[in-house]
PDB file of C-alpha atoms in Angstrom:
ATOM      1  CA  UNK A  24       0.128  -0.058  -0.006  1.00 48.00           C
ATOM      2  CA  UNK A  25       1.020   3.676   0.189  1.00 60.00           C
ATOM      3  CA  UNK A  26       3.119   3.100   3.337  1.00 73.00           C
ATOM      4  CA  UNK A  27       5.329   0.509   1.606  1.00 86.00           C
ATOM      5  CA  UNK A  28       8.921   1.479   2.806  1.00 90.00           C
ATOM      6  CA  UNK A  29      10.654  -0.087  -0.188  1.00 90.00           C
ATOM      7  CA  UNK A  30       8.709   1.873  -2.780  1.00 90.00           C
ATOM      8  CA  UNK A  31       8.911   5.129  -0.749  1.00 92.00           C
ATOM      9  CA  UNK A  32      12.741   4.725  -0.482  1.00 92.00           C
ATOM     10  CA  UNK A  33      13.048   4.163  -4.174  1.00 91.00           C
ATOM     11  CA  UNK A  34      11.084   7.406  -4.779  1.00 92.00           C
ATOM     12  CA  UNK A  35      13.364   9.151  -2.341  1.00 94.00           C
ATOM     13  CA  UNK A  36      16.665   7.844  -3.849  1.00 93.00           C
ATOM     14  CA  UNK A  37      16.181   7.360  -7.607  1.00 92.00           C
ATOM     15  CA  UNK A  38      17.086  10.250  -9.862  1.00 92.00           C
ATOM     16  CA  UNK A  39      14.219  12.864  -9.713  1.00 91.00           C
ATOM     17  CA  UNK A  40      13.284  12.572 -13.422  1.00 87.00           C
ATOM     18  CA  UNK A  41      13.059   8.853 -13.256  1.00 88.00           C
ATOM     19  CA  UNK A  42      10.801   8.910 -10.147  1.00 90.00           C
ATOM     20  CA  UNK A  43       8.486  11.388 -11.898  1.00 86.00           C
ATOM     21  CA  UNK A  44       7.944   8.673 -14.542  1.00 83.00           C
ATOM     22  CA  UNK A  45       7.456   5.733 -12.148  1.00 85.00           C
ATOM     23  CA  UNK A  46       4.409   3.660 -12.991  1.00 76.00           C
ATOM     24  CA  UNK A  47       1.930   3.377 -10.086  1.00 74.00           C
ATOM     25  CA  UNK A  48      -0.240   0.716  -8.562  1.00 62.00           C
ATOM     26  CA  UNK A  49       0.507  -1.801 -11.296  1.00 57.00           C
ATOM     27  CA  UNK A  50      -0.217   0.447 -14.224  1.00 57.00           C
ATOM     28  CA  UNK A  51       2.639  -1.015 -16.214  1.00 54.00           C
ATOM     29  CA  UNK A  52       0.620  -4.206 -16.583  1.00 54.00           C
ATOM     30  CA  UNK A  53      -1.354  -2.659 -19.580  1.00 53.00           C
ATOM     31  CA  UNK A  54       1.894  -2.808 -21.552  1.00 50.00           C
ATOM     32  CA  UNK A  55       2.173  -6.566 -21.064  1.00 47.00           C
ATOM     33  CA  UNK A  56      -1.396  -7.485 -21.881  1.00 49.00           C
ATOM     34  CA  UNK A  57      -2.141  -8.895 -25.358  1.00 43.00           C
ATOM     35  CA  UNK A  58      -5.736  -7.861 -26.314  1.00 44.00           C
ATOM     36  CA  UNK A  59      -7.211  -8.866 -29.610  1.00 41.00           C
ATOM     37  CA  UNK A  60     -10.279  -7.374 -31.286  1.00 43.00           C
ATOM     38  CA  UNK A  61     -11.436  -4.950 -33.818  1.00 46.00           C
ATOM     39  CA  UNK A  62     -10.102  -1.325 -34.197  1.00 46.00           C
ATOM     40  CA  UNK A  63     -11.915   1.310 -36.200  1.00 43.00           C
ATOM     41  CA  UNK A  64     -13.306   0.612 -39.523  1.00 41.00           C
ATOM     42  CA  UNK A  65     -10.698  -1.788 -40.689  1.00 45.00           C
ATOM     43  CA  UNK A  66     -11.326  -4.685 -38.320  1.00 40.00           C
ATOM     44  CA  UNK A  67      -7.702  -5.620 -37.826  1.00 44.00           C
ATOM     45  CA  UNK A  68      -6.660  -7.365 -34.604  1.00 42.00           C
ATOM     46  CA  UNK A  69      -4.424  -5.294 -32.366  1.00 46.00           C
ATOM     47  CA  UNK A  70      -2.363  -5.820 -29.300  1.00 45.00           C
ATOM     48  CA  UNK A  71      -0.724  -3.683 -26.783  1.00 45.00           C
ATOM     49  CA  UNK A  72       3.058  -3.528 -27.615  1.00 46.00           C
ATOM     50  CA  UNK A  73       5.462  -4.356 -24.769  1.00 42.00           C
ATOM     51  CA  UNK A  74       6.616  -0.782 -24.391  1.00 46.00           C
ATOM     52  CA  UNK A  75       9.385  -0.009 -22.090  1.00 47.00           C
ATOM     53  CA  UNK A  76       8.225   1.607 -18.971  1.00 50.00           C
ATOM     54  CA  UNK A  77       9.418   2.998 -15.559  1.00 64.00           C
ATOM     55  CA  UNK A  78       9.745   1.112 -12.331  1.00 78.00           C
ATOM     56  CA  UNK A  79       6.257   0.104 -11.185  1.00 80.00           C
ATOM     57  CA  UNK A  80       5.909   0.993  -7.503  1.00 85.00           C
ATOM     58  CA  UNK A  81       2.781   0.290  -5.347  1.00 88.00           C
ATOM     59  CA  UNK A  82       2.316   3.923  -4.368  1.00 88.00           C
ATOM     60  CA  UNK A  83      -0.466   6.038  -5.916  1.00 85.00           C
ATOM     61  CA  UNK A  84       0.298   8.753  -8.466  1.00 79.00           C
ATOM     62  CA  UNK A  85      -0.463  11.397  -5.937  1.00 84.00           C
ATOM     63  CA  UNK A  86       1.867   9.897  -3.256  1.00 90.00           C
ATOM     64  CA  UNK A  87       4.703   9.713  -5.836  1.00 89.00           C
ATOM     65  CA  UNK A  88       4.184  13.342  -6.719  1.00 88.00           C
ATOM     66  CA  UNK A  89       4.133  14.351  -3.015  1.00 91.00           C
ATOM     67  CA  UNK A  90       7.534  12.682  -2.652  1.00 93.00           C
ATOM     68  CA  UNK A  91       8.874  14.331  -5.811  1.00 92.00           C
ATOM     69  CA  UNK A  92       7.762  17.814  -4.586  1.00 91.00           C
ATOM     70  CA  UNK A  93       9.484  17.216  -1.233  1.00 94.00           C
ATOM     71  CA  UNK A  94      12.770  16.703  -2.913  1.00 95.00           C
ATOM     72  CA  UNK A  95      15.071  19.643  -4.029  1.00 94.00           C
ATOM     73  CA  UNK A  96      14.025  20.807  -7.459  1.00 93.00           C
ATOM     74  CA  UNK A  97      10.930  18.544  -7.523  1.00 92.00           C
ATOM     75  CA  UNK A  98       8.284  21.267  -7.309  1.00 89.00           C
ATOM     76  CA  UNK A  99       9.938  22.895 -10.297  1.00 89.00           C
ATOM     77  CA  UNK A 100      10.218  19.695 -12.286  1.00 89.00           C
ATOM     78  CA  UNK A 101       6.530  19.033 -11.920  1.00 88.00           C
ATOM     79  CA  UNK A 102       5.678  22.298 -13.415  1.00 89.00           C
ATOM     80  CA  UNK A 103       8.211  22.619 -16.067  1.00 92.00           C
ATOM     81  CA  UNK A 104       7.920  22.647 -19.826  1.00 93.00           C
ATOM     82  CA  UNK A 105      10.059  19.670 -20.200  1.00 92.00           C
ATOM     83  CA  UNK A 106       7.790  17.671 -17.760  1.00 92.00           C
ATOM     84  CA  UNK A 107       4.745  18.440 -19.879  1.00 95.00           C
ATOM     85  CA  UNK A 108       6.462  17.421 -23.088  1.00 95.00           C
ATOM     86  CA  UNK A 109       7.572  14.228 -21.410  1.00 92.00           C
ATOM     87  CA  UNK A 110       3.927  13.413 -20.517  1.00 93.00           C
ATOM     88  CA  UNK A 111       2.959  14.070 -24.138  1.00 96.00           C
ATOM     89  CA  UNK A 112       5.437  11.480 -25.169  1.00 94.00           C
ATOM     90  CA  UNK A 113       3.861   8.671 -22.996  1.00 91.00           C
ATOM     91  CA  UNK A 114       0.670   8.031 -24.899  1.00 93.00           C
ATOM     92  CA  UNK A 115      -0.206   4.293 -25.186  1.00 91.00           C
ATOM     93  CA  UNK A 116       1.211   2.751 -28.364  1.00 91.00           C
ATOM     94  CA  UNK A 117      -0.775  -0.070 -29.977  1.00 91.00           C
ATOM     95  CA  UNK A 118       0.648  -2.261 -32.724  1.00 91.00           C
ATOM     96  CA  UNK A 119      -1.777  -3.111 -35.518  1.00 89.00           C
ATOM     97  CA  UNK A 120      -0.966  -6.214 -37.677  1.00 87.00           C
ATOM     98  CA  UNK A 121      -2.699  -5.699 -41.105  1.00 85.00           C
ATOM     99  CA  UNK A 122      -3.980  -8.656 -43.182  1.00 85.00           C
ATOM    100  CA  UNK A 123      -0.807  -8.390 -45.342  1.00 86.00           C
ATOM    101  CA  UNK A 124       1.478  -8.556 -42.239  1.00 87.00           C
ATOM    102  CA  UNK A 125       2.484  -4.956 -42.082  1.00 89.00           C
ATOM    103  CA  UNK A 126       2.780  -3.311 -38.636  1.00 91.00           C
ATOM    104  CA  UNK A 127       1.015  -0.009 -38.025  1.00 93.00           C
ATOM    105  CA  UNK A 128       1.348   2.047 -35.005  1.00 93.00           C
ATOM    106  CA  UNK A 129      -1.516   3.860 -33.280  1.00 94.00           C
ATOM    107  CA  UNK A 130      -1.196   6.128 -30.273  1.00 95.00           C
ATOM    108  CA  UNK A 131      -4.179   6.705 -28.115  1.00 94.00           C
ATOM    109  CA  UNK A 132      -4.164   8.556 -24.820  1.00 95.00           C
ATOM    110  CA  UNK A 133      -6.094   6.733 -22.218  1.00 92.00           C
ATOM    111  CA  UNK A 134      -8.041   8.347 -19.484  1.00 91.00           C
ATOM    112  CA  UNK A 135      -5.022   8.081 -17.013  1.00 88.00           C
ATOM    113  CA  UNK A 136      -2.656   9.728 -19.391  1.00 92.00           C
ATOM    114  CA  UNK A 137      -5.161  12.497 -20.294  1.00 95.00           C
ATOM    115  CA  UNK A 138      -5.812  12.960 -16.547  1.00 91.00           C
ATOM    116  CA  UNK A 139      -2.160  13.560 -15.956  1.00 90.00           C
ATOM    117  CA  UNK A 140      -2.027  16.198 -18.787  1.00 95.00           C
ATOM    118  CA  UNK A 141      -5.114  17.834 -17.514  1.00 93.00           C
ATOM    119  CA  UNK A 142      -3.743  17.761 -13.863  1.00 89.00           C
ATOM    120  CA  UNK A 143      -0.546  19.427 -15.106  1.00 91.00           C
ATOM    121  CA  UNK A 144      -2.423  22.209 -16.738  1.00 91.00           C
ATOM    122  CA  UNK A 145      -4.465  22.701 -13.615  1.00 88.00           C
ATOM    123  CA  UNK A 146      -1.615  22.702 -11.170  1.00 82.00           C
ATOM    124  CA  UNK A 147       0.882  24.707 -13.172  1.00 82.00           C
ATOM    125  CA  UNK A 148      -1.493  27.800 -12.671  1.00 74.00           C
ATOM    126  CA  UNK A 149       0.308  30.907 -14.200  1.00 74.00           C
ATOM    127  CA  UNK A 150       3.747  29.319 -14.259  1.00 74.00           C
ATOM    128  CA  UNK A 151       3.287  27.941 -17.835  1.00 85.00           C
ATOM    129  CA  UNK A 152       0.594  28.286 -20.505  1.00 92.00           C
ATOM    130  CA  UNK A 153       0.710  25.200 -22.501  1.00 95.00           C
ATOM    131  CA  UNK A 154      -1.266  26.877 -25.306  1.00 94.00           C
ATOM    132  CA  UNK A 155       1.740  28.993 -26.113  1.00 95.00           C
ATOM    133  CA  UNK A 156       4.157  26.085 -26.557  1.00 96.00           C
ATOM    134  CA  UNK A 157       5.680  26.020 -30.069  1.00 96.00           C
ATOM    135  CA  UNK A 158       3.824  23.754 -32.409  1.00 96.00           C
ATOM    136  CA  UNK A 159       7.032  21.873 -33.524  1.00 97.00           C
ATOM    137  CA  UNK A 160       7.970  21.042 -29.891  1.00 97.00           C
ATOM    138  CA  UNK A 161       4.340  19.707 -29.121  1.00 98.00           C
ATOM    139  CA  UNK A 162       4.149  17.695 -32.293  1.00 97.00           C
ATOM    140  CA  UNK A 163       7.621  16.261 -31.789  1.00 96.00           C
ATOM    141  CA  UNK A 164       6.658  15.204 -28.119  1.00 96.00           C
ATOM    142  CA  UNK A 165       3.542  13.544 -29.273  1.00 97.00           C
ATOM    143  CA  UNK A 166       5.478  11.700 -31.922  1.00 96.00           C
ATOM    144  CA  UNK A 167       7.794  10.147 -29.224  1.00 95.00           C
ATOM    145  CA  UNK A 168       4.879   8.061 -28.071  1.00 95.00           C
ATOM    146  CA  UNK A 169       5.243   6.095 -31.406  1.00 95.00           C
ATOM    147  CA  UNK A 170       8.593   4.851 -30.280  1.00 92.00           C
ATOM    148  CA  UNK A 171       9.060   1.650 -28.415  1.00 85.00           C
ATOM    149  CA  UNK A 172      11.205   3.523 -25.871  1.00 80.00           C
ATOM    150  CA  UNK A 173       9.675   6.982 -25.712  1.00 73.00           C
ATOM    151  CA  UNK A 174      12.945   8.647 -24.473  1.00 71.00           C
ATOM    152  CA  UNK A 175      15.547   7.059 -26.640  1.00 73.00           C
ATOM    153  CA  UNK A 176      13.850   4.785 -29.252  1.00 82.00           C
ATOM    154  CA  UNK A 177      13.621   5.430 -33.002  1.00 91.00           C
ATOM    155  CA  UNK A 178      10.275   6.729 -34.211  1.00 94.00           C
ATOM    156  CA  UNK A 179       8.810   4.536 -37.049  1.00 94.00           C
ATOM    157  CA  UNK A 180       8.235   6.142 -40.440  1.00 95.00           C
ATOM    158  CA  UNK A 181       5.299   8.566 -40.422  1.00 94.00           C
ATOM    159  CA  UNK A 182       3.214   6.548 -42.922  1.00 93.00           C
ATOM    160  CA  UNK A 183       2.898   3.759 -40.433  1.00 94.00           C
ATOM    161  CA  UNK A 184       2.167   6.024 -37.421  1.00 95.00           C
ATOM    162  CA  UNK A 185      -1.482   7.039 -36.694  1.00 95.00           C
ATOM    163  CA  UNK A 186      -2.819   9.293 -33.857  1.00 95.00           C
ATOM    164  CA  UNK A 187      -6.317   8.250 -32.829  1.00 94.00           C
ATOM    165  CA  UNK A 188      -8.903  10.939 -33.812  1.00 92.00           C
ATOM    166  CA  UNK A 189     -10.319  11.227 -30.209  1.00 94.00           C
ATOM    167  CA  UNK A 190      -6.841  11.734 -28.679  1.00 96.00           C
ATOM    168  CA  UNK A 191      -6.050  14.501 -31.402  1.00 95.00           C
ATOM    169  CA  UNK A 192      -9.264  16.491 -30.643  1.00 94.00           C
ATOM    170  CA  UNK A 193      -8.776  15.973 -26.878  1.00 96.00           C
ATOM    171  CA  UNK A 194      -5.312  17.476 -27.100  1.00 97.00           C
ATOM    172  CA  UNK A 195      -6.273  20.259 -29.424  1.00 95.00           C
ATOM    173  CA  UNK A 196      -9.697  21.322 -28.086  1.00 94.00           C
ATOM    174  CA  UNK A 197      -9.560  20.388 -24.552  1.00 94.00           C
ATOM    175  CA  UNK A 198      -5.996  21.312 -23.615  1.00 95.00           C
ATOM    176  CA  UNK A 199      -5.656  24.111 -26.401  1.00 95.00           C
ATOM    177  CA  UNK A 200      -2.349  22.670 -27.935  1.00 97.00           C
ATOM    178  CA  UNK A 201      -1.185  24.179 -31.128  1.00 95.00           C
ATOM    179  CA  UNK A 202      -1.461  21.181 -33.369  1.00 95.00           C
ATOM    180  CA  UNK A 203      -3.242  20.806 -36.760  1.00 92.00           C
ATOM    181  CA  UNK A 204      -4.780  17.714 -38.529  1.00 89.00           C
ATOM    182  CA  UNK A 205      -2.105  17.880 -41.138  1.00 88.00           C
ATOM    183  CA  UNK A 206       0.581  17.124 -38.497  1.00 92.00           C
ATOM    184  CA  UNK A 207      -0.659  13.626 -38.104  1.00 93.00           C
ATOM    185  CA  UNK A 208      -3.055  12.579 -40.871  1.00 90.00           C
ATOM    186  CA  UNK A 209      -1.640  10.198 -43.511  1.00 90.00           C
ATOM    187  CA  UNK A 210      -2.194  10.068 -47.236  1.00 85.00           C
ATOM    188  CA  UNK A 211      -4.233   6.857 -46.980  1.00 86.00           C
ATOM    189  CA  UNK A 212      -6.727   8.779 -44.672  1.00 84.00           C
ATOM    190  CA  UNK A 213      -7.746  11.108 -47.568  1.00 73.00           C
ATOM    191  CA  UNK A 214     -11.176   9.949 -48.791  1.00 68.00           C
ATOM    192  CA  UNK A 215     -10.684  11.495 -52.262  1.00 58.00           C
ATOM    193  CA  UNK A 216     -12.843  14.599 -51.750  1.00 59.00           C
ATOM    194  CA  UNK A 217     -11.717  18.078 -51.812  1.00 53.00           C
ATOM    195  CA  UNK A 218      -9.851  18.965 -48.795  1.00 52.00           C
ATOM    196  CA  UNK A 219     -11.502  21.832 -47.033  1.00 53.00           C
ATOM    197  CA  UNK A 220     -12.076  23.056 -43.513  1.00 52.00           C
ATOM    198  CA  UNK A 221     -15.257  24.250 -41.835  1.00 47.00           C
ATOM    199  CA  UNK A 222     -17.133  21.478 -40.199  1.00 47.00           C
ATOM    200  CA  UNK A 223     -18.017  21.368 -36.465  1.00 43.00           C
ATOM    201  CA  UNK A 224     -14.550  20.317 -35.325  1.00 48.00           C
ATOM    202  CA  UNK A 225     -12.838  22.447 -37.822  1.00 48.00           C
ATOM    203  CA  UNK A 226     -11.009  19.363 -39.295  1.00 50.00           C
ATOM    204  CA  UNK A 227     -10.248  18.523 -42.947  1.00 50.00           C
ATOM    205  CA  UNK A 228     -13.514  17.264 -44.464  1.00 54.00           C
ATOM    206  CA  UNK A 229     -11.600  15.518 -47.220  1.00 60.00           C
ATOM    207  CA  UNK A 230     -10.090  13.108 -44.610  1.00 69.00           C
ATOM    208  CA  UNK A 231     -11.459   9.959 -42.787  1.00 76.00           C
ATOM    209  CA  UNK A 232      -9.516   9.326 -39.653  1.00 81.00           C
ATOM    210  CA  UNK A 233      -8.484   5.668 -39.843  1.00 83.00           C
ATOM    211  CA  UNK A 234      -8.492   5.033 -36.084  1.00 87.00           C
ATOM    212  CA  UNK A 235     -10.735   6.642 -33.403  1.00 86.00           C
TER     213      UNK A 235
END
């Protein structure tokens, strides 16, 4: 539980940035599960890739952050631009195996990951306005989620990487990030119609998002 001395000592002794990225309460288990089913309009089976993840401690996310804040530099780290960009690079990566054996990579931010981003915006107050972050920095951070190792791994070719439609609009509309559909949509998502803007979500009407 939250009083576990081993996990608390780890949070007090590991490098601060590593502690901030620790998994909590068994959350890394999602990376090891193999789930098969239908995704979007294509009906291909999918599985969670075995992404590399931080140490999984039994503490809650709130308990970890409390310890981080108590350490020198911890409070500043949790409210820094670097921390927010690091959180953007931790969307869940799914591997889709197509009928012809190709691997595609889909990033979708689950409720926990979106919750961390929302909490960062709420807690940072006037210290940082995420809506002013440069577009290239935000897009680059999101694209880190497509790598097996979000910190050091190579990002697959763009034509094999897809951001889920629901996550795109949550990041753009709910958080106000400076991103555009064209930053992530691929050529095979064009439906052949004239590419125009103007629908309710302001997206390209000539595109059909492949994954939702």
